[in-house]
């Protein structure tokens, strides 16, 4: 591509397609850029390669049938999506789930946040050529997946919650397993911090690279760790607490400059905060029911179904028709691993959702990616793409 | 807070200054409702019983939307500095629905105050057009593209109103209720995106003399292209040794 510079010189820019199937994109994203040597002079992004019509599909089935689809939004932390969706529908019913369910959900949210950050951080470091961290973090993640497997039989796409409660209570020994894995997570984070925090190559590659100021991040609608990396101390768990987050002791981790270094380090420190929340939640986990005692949402006991006509009808109606939220429109959000994950649900009072709009946190981050990279080195763009943690499943829906 | 001076990223929408301080309580839904009714003549939407939604009627949207959103963002008592999302709804088969067929819901959040606001803008089927607010929020650029792609609402004044989730050859708007769920379409060639790249270069003061040979083709072809070219870039100039591992060391 031949261009005329403002100074009147002729330059040859090379146009380059990075993706859609490039290893550094960790999914299917396309970045089309004009290169002057190794510098990206202009970059435009394309998405939609993983678009499968989530919002159209969910209109075809019942509310319970939406749950497995939500797993496939951010598949690195599927449980947070399950819980976010259930929380939104429960809000429409004005139902509060039992205490044990809330505490279990907090444990699952925070553990999911940890494994999401583990994947994001270590693959990001692989993009920078630091492969060792990958083994430290993926081994730890595997330990969490073993817990998931015991908890609900699934590793990646869990569908662990139900509207009004959980699929089932935690298995005996769940708490011990989680406590053991928390120690491993802390050890792994310490190892990785030891490897990178004062590593000259890592710092040179990430400090002051692809800086996003607080103002720009807000204008782009960033939320979550990326927003906090730019120095904006906003976290839904602190600002608009749900599930009793205001009663847990934890800090919001905030960055200084909003560069790639901050975005990577924030996730490492946030994992430690999440470990602390999980410990506190386990301490207050008391035995009790996990499903809301509400016939509109929860299946009756199996025993009652066989002996009680009303319970049989209730069970039948819930399985064949599912829940029927009152007609209207409701938005509810949750602090997912990537930022604010919101569900805008329109109900017509029927068994199928009339319309569900997902507010995926990484849509806003990817919108800023092109402008972020302009003027930076192409190799740094690969590292930055990892640091804003684009999950194509939730980006493209 | 130390932001690297002069390293700002360039985008279409302007940005408001940000000062780091704890979040303030903000206004209750009732106060916001009274304020919106008094200042803009908006009515509360009866469909939303859980959050505050104010409706802007279809006839007024073109004239007032941009101004309403600007006040929501800039008013020192409101400070809705974040546009979270745009949710478009098609009421074609909604039971007992009266009024225009479409609505676009603008979800706002304030980072200064602990309050949220939903602005529902009604859109008529035969005049599905709204003014763009991409100059107020940078994210509006992509959010509006998504609404256009999925629901077919046009945003006048948008710099690049292309499809975003669907392929550029796609016909129709899939989230409309009359779009059949099982319908299939044959889509062939990728969007070259040369026009977008050229407009970005123009933004930085470069004038494109010759677009040259630009590689199109299916995703797989693009992959080979990018891998091959990228390798050559990095071996050409070993300016950044670790970078070669990052992007080109495949």
Coordinates of C-alpha atoms in Angstrom, one line a residue:
Chain A
X1 CA 0.0 0.0 0.0
X2 CA 1.6 3.2 -1.2
X3 CA 0.9 6.3 0.9
X4 CA 1.8 10.0 1.0
X5 CA 2.8 11.2 4.4
X6 CA 1.8 14.6 5.8
X7 CA 5.4 15.7 5.1
X8 CA 5.1 14.9 1.4
X9 CA 7.1 11.6 1.4
X10 CA 6.0 8.5 -0.3
X11 CA 6.1 5.4 1.8
X12 CA 5.2 1.7 1.2
X13 CA 3.1 0.2 3.9
X14 CA 2.6 -3.5 4.1
X15 CA -0.9 -4.6 4.7
X16 CA -1.2 -7.6 6.9
X17 CA -4.1 -9.8 8.1
X18 CA -3.4 -11.0 11.6
X19 CA -6.0 -13.8 12.0
X20 CA -8.7 -14.9 11.9
X21 CA -6.9 -18.1 12.6
X22 CA -3.7 -16.8 14.1
X23 CA -2.3 -18.5 17.2
X24 CA -1.9 -15.2 19.0
X25 CA -5.6 -14.3 18.7
X26 CA -6.6 -17.3 20.9
X27 CA -9.8 -17.6 19.0
X28 CA -11.0 -16.3 15.7
X29 CA -10.4 -12.6 15.5
X30 CA -9.1 -10.7 12.5
X31 CA -6.9 -7.6 12.8
X32 CA -6.1 -6.0 9.5
X33 CA -3.3 -3.5 9.7
X34 CA -0.9 -1.3 7.7
X35 CA 2.7 -1.8 8.8
X36 CA 5.7 0.5 8.4
X37 CA 8.4 -2.0 9.2
X38 CA 7.3 -3.5 12.5
X39 CA 5.1 -0.5 13.5
X40 CA 1.4 -0.7 13.1
X41 CA 0.4 2.5 11.5
X42 CA -3.3 1.7 11.4
X43 CA -5.4 -1.2 12.5
X44 CA -9.0 -2.2 12.1
X45 CA -10.6 -5.2 13.7
X46 CA -13.2 -7.6 12.6
X47 CA -15.2 -10.0 14.7
X48 CA -18.1 -12.4 14.2
X49 CA -16.2 -15.6 13.2
X50 CA -17.7 -17.4 16.2
X51 CA -21.1 -15.8 15.8
X52 CA -23.7 -18.5 16.3
X53 CA -26.8 -16.5 17.0
X54 CA -27.0 -17.0 20.8
X55 CA -29.7 -14.4 21.1
X56 CA -31.8 -15.9 18.4
X57 CA -31.3 -19.5 19.7
X58 CA -32.4 -18.7 23.2
X59 CA -35.7 -17.4 21.9
X60 CA -36.5 -20.9 20.6
X61 CA -36.4 -22.7 24.0
X62 CA -37.4 -22.4 27.6
X63 CA -35.5 -20.4 30.2
X64 CA -33.8 -23.6 31.5
X65 CA -32.6 -24.4 28.0
X66 CA -30.8 -21.1 28.0
X67 CA -28.5 -22.3 30.7
X68 CA -26.3 -24.6 28.7
X69 CA -25.9 -21.8 26.1
X70 CA -24.6 -19.4 28.7
X71 CA -21.8 -21.9 29.4
X72 CA -20.5 -21.2 25.9
X73 CA -20.3 -17.5 26.3
X74 CA -17.2 -17.2 28.4
X75 CA -16.1 -20.8 28.4
X76 CA -13.1 -20.1 30.6
X77 CA -15.4 -19.3 33.5
X78 CA -18.7 -20.9 32.5
X79 CA -20.1 -20.9 36.1
X80 CA -20.1 -17.2 36.3
X81 CA -22.3 -17.0 33.2
X82 CA -24.7 -19.6 34.7
X83 CA -24.9 -17.7 37.9
X84 CA -25.3 -14.4 36.2
X85 CA -28.2 -15.6 34.1
X86 CA -29.9 -17.3 37.0
X87 CA -29.5 -14.2 39.2
X88 CA -31.2 -12.1 36.5
X89 CA -34.2 -14.5 36.2
X90 CA -34.4 -14.8 39.9
X91 CA -34.5 -11.0 40.1
X92 CA -37.5 -11.0 37.8
X93 CA -39.3 -13.5 40.2
X94 CA -38.2 -11.5 43.2
X95 CA -36.8 -14.6 44.7
X96 CA -33.9 -14.9 47.1
X97 CA -32.0 -18.1 46.9
X98 CA -31.2 -19.8 50.3
X99 CA -28.1 -18.8 52.3
X100 CA -26.2 -22.0 51.5
X101 CA -26.8 -21.5 47.8
X102 CA -25.6 -17.9 47.9
X103 CA -22.4 -18.9 49.7
X104 CA -21.8 -21.8 47.4
X105 CA -22.3 -19.5 44.4
X106 CA -19.7 -17.1 45.8
X107 CA -17.2 -19.9 46.2
X108 CA -17.9 -21.0 42.6
X109 CA -17.8 -17.4 41.2
X110 CA -14.5 -16.7 42.8
X111 CA -12.9 -20.0 41.9
X112 CA -14.1 -19.5 38.3
X113 CA -12.6 -16.0 38.3
X114 CA -9.3 -17.5 39.4
X115 CA -9.2 -20.1 36.7
X116 CA -10.3 -17.5 34.1
X117 CA -7.4 -15.3 35.2
X118 CA -5.1 -18.3 35.2
X119 CA -5.8 -19.0 31.6
X120 CA -5.7 -15.4 30.6
X121 CA -2.4 -14.7 32.4
X122 CA -0.5 -17.7 31.3
X123 CA -1.5 -17.7 27.6
X124 CA -0.7 -14.0 27.6
X125 CA 2.8 -14.8 28.9
X126 CA 3.1 -17.6 26.2
X127 CA 2.5 -14.8 23.7
X128 CA 5.5 -13.1 25.2
X129 CA 7.6 -16.3 24.9
X130 CA 7.4 -17.1 28.6
X131 CA 6.3 -20.7 28.4
X132 CA 7.2 -21.9 31.9
X133 CA 4.3 -20.0 33.5
X134 CA 1.9 -21.9 31.4
X135 CA 2.7 -25.1 33.1
X136 CA 2.5 -23.6 36.6
X137 CA -0.9 -22.2 35.9
X138 CA -2.4 -25.0 33.7
X139 CA -1.5 -27.6 36.4
X140 CA -3.3 -25.6 39.0
X141 CA -6.3 -25.0 36.7
X142 CA -6.5 -28.8 36.2
X143 CA -6.9 -29.2 40.0
X144 CA -9.9 -26.9 39.9
X145 CA -11.3 -28.8 37.0
X146 CA -11.1 -32.0 39.0
X147 CA -13.3 -30.3 41.6
X148 CA -15.7 -29.2 38.9
X149 CA -15.8 -32.8 37.6
X150 CA -16.7 -34.1 41.0
X151 CA -19.2 -31.3 41.6
X152 CA -21.3 -31.6 38.5
X153 CA -19.7 -34.1 36.1
X154 CA -18.5 -31.5 33.7
X155 CA -15.2 -29.7 33.3
X156 CA -15.5 -26.9 30.9
X157 CA -19.2 -26.2 30.4
X158 CA -20.7 -26.9 33.8
X159 CA -24.4 -25.8 33.8
X160 CA -24.0 -26.0 37.5
X161 CA -26.8 -23.7 38.6
X162 CA -30.6 -23.9 38.1
X163 CA -33.0 -21.0 38.2
X164 CA -33.8 -20.8 41.9
X165 CA -30.8 -22.7 43.2
X166 CA -28.2 -25.3 42.2
X167 CA -28.1 -28.4 40.2
X168 CA -27.3 -30.2 43.4
X169 CA -25.6 -29.6 46.7
X170 CA -21.8 -29.9 46.9
X171 CA -20.4 -33.4 47.4
X172 CA -19.0 -34.4 50.9
X173 CA -15.4 -33.3 51.0
X174 CA -15.9 -30.4 48.7
X175 CA -14.7 -27.8 51.2
X176 CA -11.5 -29.8 51.9
X177 CA -10.8 -30.1 48.2
X178 CA -11.2 -26.4 47.6
X179 CA -9.0 -25.5 50.6
X180 CA -6.3 -27.7 49.2
X181 CA -6.5 -26.2 45.8
X182 CA -6.4 -22.7 47.2
X183 CA -3.0 -23.4 48.7
X184 CA -1.8 -24.6 45.3
X185 CA -3.2 -21.5 43.6
X186 CA -1.3 -19.3 46.0
X187 CA 1.9 -21.2 45.4
X188 CA 1.5 -21.0 41.6
X189 CA 0.8 -17.3 41.7
X190 CA 3.9 -16.8 43.9
X191 CA 6.0 -18.8 41.4
X192 CA 4.8 -16.8 38.4
X193 CA 5.2 -13.5 40.2
X194 CA 8.7 -14.6 41.0
X195 CA 9.4 -15.3 37.4
X196 CA 8.0 -12.2 35.8
X197 CA 7.5 -9.4 38.3
X198 CA 11.2 -8.2 38.1
X199 CA 12.0 -9.9 34.8
X200 CA 13.7 -7.3 32.6
X201 CA 12.5 -8.8 29.3
X202 CA 8.9 -9.0 30.5
X203 CA 9.0 -5.4 31.9
X204 CA 10.5 -4.1 28.7
X205 CA 7.9 -5.8 26.6
X206 CA 4.9 -4.6 28.7
X207 CA 5.6 -1.4 30.5
X208 CA 4.1 1.7 28.8
X209 CA 2.9 -0.5 25.9
X210 CA -0.6 0.1 24.5
X211 CA -1.5 2.6 27.3
X212 CA -5.2 3.3 27.8
X213 CA -6.0 6.2 30.0
X214 CA -8.9 6.1 32.5
X215 CA -10.9 8.5 30.4
X216 CA -10.6 6.5 27.3
X217 CA -11.3 3.2 29.1
X218 CA -14.6 4.7 30.4
X219 CA -15.6 6.1 27.0
X220 CA -15.1 2.7 25.5
X221 CA -17.3 1.2 28.3
X222 CA -14.5 -0.9 29.7
X223 CA -15.3 -2.8 32.9
X224 CA -13.5 -5.3 35.2
X225 CA -9.8 -5.8 35.4
X226 CA -9.0 -3.8 32.3
X227 CA -10.8 -0.8 33.6
X228 CA -9.1 -1.1 37.0
X229 CA -5.7 -1.4 35.3
X230 CA -6.3 2.1 33.9
X231 CA -6.7 3.4 37.5
X232 CA -10.5 3.4 37.9
X233 CA -11.3 1.6 41.1
X234 CA -14.7 0.4 40.2
X235 CA -15.9 -3.1 40.9
X236 CA -19.6 -4.2 41.0
X237 CA -18.8 -6.4 44.1
X238 CA -17.9 -3.2 46.0
X239 CA -20.1 -0.6 44.3
X240 CA -23.4 -2.5 44.0
X241 CA -22.8 -5.5 46.1
X242 CA -24.9 -8.7 45.6
X243 CA -24.7 -12.1 47.4
X244 CA -23.4 -10.4 50.5
X245 CA -20.1 -9.3 48.9
X246 CA -20.1 -6.2 51.2
X247 CA -19.5 -8.6 54.2
X248 CA -16.3 -10.1 52.8
X249 CA -12.9 -8.6 53.4
X250 CA -11.1 -8.0 50.1
X251 CA -9.5 -5.2 48.2
X252 CA -10.1 -3.9 44.7
X253 CA -6.8 -4.1 42.8
X254 CA -6.1 -0.9 40.8
X255 CA -3.4 -0.2 38.3
X256 CA -1.5 3.0 37.7
X257 CA -0.9 3.5 34.0
X258 CA -3.2 1.3 32.1
X259 CA -0.5 -0.4 30.1
X260 CA -0.1 -4.1 29.3
X261 CA 2.0 -4.7 32.5
X262 CA -0.8 -3.4 34.7
X263 CA -3.4 -5.5 32.9
X264 CA -1.4 -8.6 33.5
X265 CA -0.4 -7.9 37.1
X266 CA -4.0 -6.9 38.1
X267 CA -5.1 -10.4 37.3
X268 CA -2.4 -12.0 39.3
X269 CA -3.2 -9.9 42.4
X270 CA -7.0 -10.3 41.9
X271 CA -6.5 -14.1 42.2
X272 CA -5.1 -13.7 45.7
X273 CA -8.1 -11.5 46.7
X274 CA -10.4 -14.2 45.3
X275 CA -8.6 -16.8 47.3
X276 CA -9.2 -14.8 50.4
X277 CA -12.9 -14.5 49.5
X278 CA -13.3 -18.2 48.9
X279 CA -11.7 -19.0 52.3
X280 CA -14.1 -16.6 54.0
X281 CA -17.0 -18.1 52.2
X282 CA -16.0 -21.6 53.1
X283 CA -15.8 -20.6 56.7
X284 CA -19.5 -19.5 56.7
X285 CA -20.8 -22.4 54.6
X286 CA -23.5 -23.9 56.7
X287 CA -25.6 -27.0 55.9
X288 CA -29.0 -26.2 54.5
X289 CA -31.2 -26.4 51.4
X290 CA -29.7 -25.1 48.1
X291 CA -33.0 -24.5 46.2
X292 CA -35.5 -21.8 46.9
X293 CA -38.7 -23.2 48.3
X294 CA -40.7 -21.8 45.5
X295 CA -43.0 -24.0 43.4
X296 CA -42.7 -21.7 40.4
X297 CA -38.9 -22.4 40.2
X298 CA -37.7 -25.4 42.0
X299 CA -38.5 -29.0 41.4
X300 CA -40.3 -30.7 44.3
X301 CA -38.5 -33.6 46.1
X302 CA -38.5 -36.8 44.2
X303 CA -40.1 -38.6 47.1
X304 CA -43.0 -36.2 47.2
X305 CA -43.5 -36.5 43.4
X306 CA -44.2 -40.2 43.8
X307 CA -46.7 -39.8 46.6
X308 CA -48.3 -36.4 46.2
X309 CA -50.5 -35.5 43.2
X310 CA -49.8 -31.8 43.4
X311 CA -46.0 -32.3 43.5
X312 CA -46.3 -34.6 40.5
X313 CA -48.2 -31.9 38.5
X314 CA -45.7 -29.3 39.7
X315 CA -42.8 -31.4 38.6
X316 CA -44.4 -32.1 35.2
X317 CA -45.2 -28.5 34.5
X318 CA -41.7 -27.4 35.5
X319 CA -40.0 -29.9 33.3
X320 CA -42.3 -29.6 30.2
X321 CA -42.9 -25.8 30.4
X322 CA -40.3 -24.5 32.6
X323 CA -40.4 -21.2 34.6
X324 CA -42.6 -18.3 33.5
X325 CA -41.1 -15.0 34.7
X326 CA -43.6 -12.1 35.0
X327 CA -43.9 -10.0 31.8
X328 CA -41.6 -7.1 31.5
X329 CA -38.0 -6.1 31.0
X330 CA -35.2 -6.5 33.4
X331 CA -31.4 -5.8 33.4
X332 CA -29.2 -7.5 35.9
X333 CA -25.4 -7.6 36.0
X334 CA -22.7 -9.5 37.7
X335 CA -19.0 -8.9 38.0
X336 CA -17.6 -11.6 35.8
X337 CA -13.9 -12.4 35.3
X338 CA -13.7 -10.0 32.4
X339 CA -16.0 -7.2 33.7
X340 CA -19.7 -6.5 33.9
X341 CA -21.7 -9.4 32.4
X342 CA -25.3 -8.2 32.0
X343 CA -28.4 -9.9 30.9
X344 CA -31.2 -7.7 29.5
X345 CA -34.2 -10.0 29.6
X346 CA -37.6 -9.3 28.0
X347 CA -40.3 -11.6 29.1
X348 CA -43.8 -11.8 27.7
X349 CA -45.0 -14.0 30.5
X350 CA -44.5 -17.1 28.5
X351 CA -42.3 -20.1 28.9
X352 CA -39.7 -18.9 26.3
X353 CA -37.7 -15.8 26.7
X354 CA -39.0 -13.1 24.4
X355 CA -35.6 -11.5 24.0
X356 CA -32.3 -11.8 25.8
X357 CA -29.6 -9.3 25.2
X358 CA -26.2 -10.2 26.7
X359 CA -23.8 -7.5 27.6
X360 CA -20.5 -9.2 27.1
X361 CA -17.6 -7.5 28.8
X362 CA -15.0 -8.1 26.2
X363 CA -17.0 -6.5 23.3
X364 CA -16.1 -3.1 24.7
X365 CA -12.4 -4.1 25.1
X366 CA -12.1 -5.4 21.6
X367 CA -13.7 -2.3 20.2
X368 CA -10.7 -0.3 21.6
X369 CA -8.1 -2.8 20.4
X370 CA -7.5 -1.3 16.9
X371 CA -6.9 2.2 18.2
X372 CA -4.8 0.9 21.1
X373 CA -2.3 -0.8 18.8
X374 CA -1.8 2.1 16.3
X375 CA 1.7 3.3 16.6
X376 CA 2.9 0.3 18.6
X377 CA 5.0 -2.7 17.5
X378 CA 3.2 -5.6 15.9
X379 CA 4.7 -8.0 18.4
X380 CA 3.4 -5.9 21.3
X381 CA -0.1 -6.0 19.8
X382 CA -0.1 -9.8 20.2
X383 CA 0.9 -9.4 23.9
X384 CA -1.8 -6.7 24.3
X385 CA -4.5 -8.8 22.7
X386 CA -3.9 -11.4 25.4
X387 CA -4.0 -8.8 28.2
X388 CA -7.5 -7.6 27.3
X389 CA -8.6 -11.2 27.4
X390 CA -11.0 -11.5 24.5
X391 CA -13.1 -14.6 24.7
X392 CA -14.6 -15.1 21.2
X393 CA -17.5 -17.1 22.6
X394 CA -18.9 -14.1 24.5
X395 CA -17.7 -11.5 22.0
X396 CA -19.5 -13.0 19.0
X397 CA -22.3 -14.8 20.8
Chain B
X1 CA -3.0 8.3 39.1
X2 CA -0.2 8.6 36.6
X3 CA -1.2 8.3 33.0
X4 CA 1.5 8.4 30.4
X5 CA 1.0 11.9 28.9
X6 CA 0.5 12.2 25.2
X7 CA 0.1 8.5 24.6
X8 CA -3.7 8.6 24.3
X9 CA -5.4 6.3 21.8
X10 CA -7.4 7.9 19.1
X11 CA -11.0 7.3 18.6
X12 CA -14.1 9.1 17.4
X13 CA -15.9 9.9 20.6
X14 CA -14.6 12.5 23.0
X15 CA -13.7 11.7 26.6
X16 CA -14.6 13.3 29.9
X17 CA -12.0 13.8 32.6
X18 CA -11.8 11.3 35.4
X19 CA -10.8 11.9 39.0
X20 CA -10.2 9.0 41.3
X21 CA -12.4 9.1 44.3
X22 CA -14.8 6.8 46.1
X23 CA -18.2 6.3 44.5
X24 CA -21.0 8.6 45.8
X25 CA -24.5 7.5 46.7
X26 CA -26.2 9.1 43.7
X27 CA -29.9 9.6 43.1
X28 CA -32.7 7.2 43.7
X29 CA -34.8 5.9 40.9
X30 CA -37.7 8.2 41.9
X31 CA -35.5 11.2 41.9
X32 CA -34.1 10.3 38.5
X33 CA -37.6 9.7 37.2
X34 CA -38.8 13.1 38.3
X35 CA -35.7 14.7 36.9
X36 CA -36.0 13.0 33.5
X37 CA -39.7 13.9 33.4
X38 CA -39.1 17.5 34.2
X39 CA -36.0 18.1 32.0
X40 CA -36.9 16.0 28.9
X41 CA -40.5 15.2 29.3
X42 CA -39.8 11.4 29.4
X43 CA -42.3 8.9 30.8
X44 CA -41.6 5.9 32.9
X45 CA -41.8 2.6 31.0
X46 CA -44.4 0.3 32.5
X47 CA -42.7 -2.8 31.2
X48 CA -39.7 -2.4 33.5
X49 CA -40.7 -3.1 37.1
X50 CA -37.2 -3.8 38.3
X51 CA -35.0 -0.9 37.1
X52 CA -35.7 2.6 36.0
X53 CA -36.5 2.8 32.3
X54 CA -37.7 6.1 30.8
X55 CA -39.2 6.2 27.3
X56 CA -38.5 8.6 24.5
X57 CA -41.3 8.5 22.0
X58 CA -40.6 7.7 18.4
X59 CA -41.7 11.1 17.1
X60 CA -39.2 12.9 19.4
X61 CA -36.2 10.6 19.1
X62 CA -34.6 12.2 16.0
X63 CA -34.7 15.7 17.5
X64 CA -34.0 15.0 21.1
X65 CA -32.0 11.8 21.5
X66 CA -28.5 13.3 21.0
X67 CA -29.2 16.2 23.4
X68 CA -30.8 14.0 26.1
X69 CA -27.8 11.6 26.0
X70 CA -25.4 14.6 26.1
X71 CA -27.1 16.0 29.2
X72 CA -27.2 12.6 30.9
X73 CA -23.5 12.3 30.4
X74 CA -22.4 15.8 31.2
X75 CA -24.8 17.0 33.9
X76 CA -22.8 17.3 37.2
X77 CA -25.7 15.7 39.1
X78 CA -26.1 12.7 36.7
X79 CA -22.7 12.0 35.2
X80 CA -23.7 8.9 33.3
X81 CA -20.2 8.5 31.9
X82 CA -20.5 4.9 30.8
X83 CA -22.7 3.6 28.0
X84 CA -22.9 -0.1 28.9
X85 CA -24.8 -1.5 26.0
X86 CA -27.6 -1.1 23.5
X87 CA -30.4 -3.6 23.6
X88 CA -32.8 -3.6 20.6
X89 CA -36.2 -5.3 21.0
X90 CA -38.7 -6.2 18.3
X91 CA -42.2 -6.2 19.7
X92 CA -43.8 -7.7 16.6
X93 CA -45.2 -10.8 18.4
X94 CA -45.3 -9.3 22.0
X95 CA -48.8 -9.9 23.4
X96 CA -51.0 -6.8 23.7
X97 CA -48.2 -4.5 22.6
X98 CA -49.2 -1.0 21.5
X99 CA -46.9 1.5 19.9
X100 CA -44.0 1.3 17.5
X101 CA -42.6 -2.1 16.6
X102 CA -39.0 -1.6 17.7
X103 CA -37.3 -0.1 20.8
X104 CA -33.6 0.5 21.4
X105 CA -32.7 0.5 25.1
X106 CA -29.6 2.5 26.0
X107 CA -28.1 1.2 29.3
X108 CA -26.2 3.9 31.2
X109 CA -24.1 3.6 34.3
X110 CA -22.4 6.3 36.3
X111 CA -19.0 5.7 37.8
X112 CA -19.2 8.8 40.0
X113 CA -22.6 8.1 41.5
X114 CA -24.1 4.8 42.4
X115 CA -27.0 5.0 39.9
X116 CA -28.1 3.6 36.6
X117 CA -30.5 4.7 33.9
X118 CA -32.2 3.0 31.0
X119 CA -33.3 5.1 28.1
X120 CA -35.8 3.3 25.9
X121 CA -36.1 4.9 22.5
X122 CA -39.1 3.8 20.4
X123 CA -38.5 3.2 16.7
X124 CA -41.2 3.0 14.0
X125 CA -40.9 0.2 11.5
X126 CA -41.2 2.4 8.4
X127 CA -38.8 4.9 9.8
X128 CA -36.2 2.9 11.6
X129 CA -33.6 5.6 12.0
X130 CA -32.0 7.2 15.1
X131 CA -29.3 9.8 15.4
X132 CA -25.9 8.3 16.2
X133 CA -24.2 9.1 19.5
X134 CA -20.7 7.8 18.5
X135 CA -19.3 11.3 19.2
X136 CA -20.4 11.1 22.8
X137 CA -19.3 7.6 23.7
X138 CA -16.6 5.7 21.7
X139 CA -18.2 2.4 22.3
X140 CA -21.4 3.6 20.6
X141 CA -19.6 3.1 17.3
X142 CA -19.6 -0.7 17.6
X143 CA -22.8 -1.0 19.7
X144 CA -24.8 0.9 17.0
X145 CA -23.3 -1.4 14.4
X146 CA -24.5 -4.4 16.3
X147 CA -28.1 -3.0 16.6
X148 CA -28.0 -2.2 12.8
X149 CA -26.8 -5.7 12.0
X150 CA -29.1 -7.6 14.2
X151 CA -32.3 -5.5 14.1
X152 CA -31.9 -3.2 11.1
X153 CA -32.2 0.2 12.9
X154 CA -30.1 2.7 11.0
X155 CA -28.0 5.3 12.8
X156 CA -27.7 8.5 10.9
X157 CA -24.3 10.2 11.1
X158 CA -22.5 7.0 11.9
X159 CA -19.1 7.0 10.2
X160 CA -19.1 3.3 9.3
X161 CA -22.4 1.6 9.7
X162 CA -21.4 -1.9 8.6
X163 CA -22.5 -5.3 9.9
X164 CA -20.4 -6.5 12.8
X165 CA -21.5 -9.9 13.9
X166 CA -22.8 -11.2 10.6
X167 CA -21.0 -11.6 7.3
X168 CA -21.1 -8.5 5.2
X169 CA -23.1 -10.3 2.4
X170 CA -25.8 -11.4 4.9
X171 CA -29.3 -10.3 3.9
X172 CA -31.9 -9.3 6.5
X173 CA -31.7 -8.8 10.2
X174 CA -31.8 -12.0 12.2
X175 CA -33.1 -10.8 15.5
X176 CA -36.3 -9.4 14.0
X177 CA -39.2 -11.7 14.9
X178 CA -40.1 -12.3 11.3
X179 CA -36.7 -13.6 10.4
X180 CA -37.0 -17.4 10.2
X181 CA -34.7 -19.2 12.7
X182 CA -33.8 -22.0 10.3
X183 CA -33.1 -19.8 7.2
X184 CA -29.8 -20.4 5.5
X185 CA -27.7 -18.0 3.4
X186 CA -24.7 -18.6 1.2
X187 CA -21.9 -16.3 2.0
X188 CA -18.7 -16.2 0.1
X189 CA -15.9 -13.7 0.3
X190 CA -14.5 -12.0 3.4
X191 CA -14.9 -8.2 3.9
X192 CA -11.6 -6.8 2.6
X193 CA -11.9 -3.9 5.1
X194 CA -9.5 -1.8 2.9
X195 CA -11.9 1.2 3.1
X196 CA -11.8 1.1 6.9
X197 CA -8.0 0.9 6.9
X198 CA -7.7 3.7 4.5
X199 CA -10.0 5.9 6.5
X200 CA -7.9 5.2 9.6
X201 CA -4.7 6.1 7.7
X202 CA -6.4 9.3 6.5
X203 CA -7.3 10.0 10.2
X204 CA -3.5 10.1 10.9
X205 CA -2.8 12.3 7.9
X206 CA -1.7 9.7 5.4
X207 CA -3.1 9.9 1.9
X208 CA -3.4 6.5 0.2
X209 CA -1.9 6.7 -3.3
X210 CA -2.2 3.1 -4.3
X211 CA -4.0 0.4 -2.3
X212 CA -1.9 -2.2 -3.9
X213 CA -2.6 -5.9 -3.8
X214 CA -4.7 -6.7 -0.8
X215 CA -5.3 -10.3 0.0
X216 CA -8.8 -11.4 0.5
X217 CA -10.0 -15.0 0.5
X218 CA -11.5 -17.4 3.0
X219 CA -10.3 -17.5 6.6
X220 CA -7.9 -20.4 5.9
X221 CA -6.2 -18.5 3.1
X222 CA -5.9 -15.5 5.3
X223 CA -4.2 -17.7 7.9
X224 CA -1.5 -18.8 5.6
X225 CA -1.0 -15.3 4.4
X226 CA -0.7 -13.9 7.9
X227 CA 1.6 -16.6 9.1
X228 CA 4.0 -16.3 6.1
X229 CA 4.1 -12.5 6.1
X230 CA 4.5 -12.2 9.8
X231 CA 7.5 -14.5 9.8
X232 CA 9.1 -12.4 7.2
X233 CA 8.4 -9.2 9.1
X234 CA 10.2 -10.4 12.1
X235 CA 13.2 -11.9 10.4
X236 CA 13.5 -8.7 8.4
X237 CA 14.0 -6.5 11.4
X238 CA 15.0 -8.1 14.6
X239 CA 14.4 -4.9 16.5
X240 CA 12.6 -6.6 19.3
X241 CA 14.1 -10.0 20.0
X242 CA 11.3 -11.2 22.4
X243 CA 8.8 -9.9 19.9
X244 CA 9.8 -12.5 17.4
X245 CA 8.7 -15.2 19.8
X246 CA 5.5 -13.4 20.5
X247 CA 4.0 -12.8 17.1
X248 CA 6.1 -14.5 14.5
X249 CA 7.6 -17.5 16.2
X250 CA 5.1 -20.0 15.0

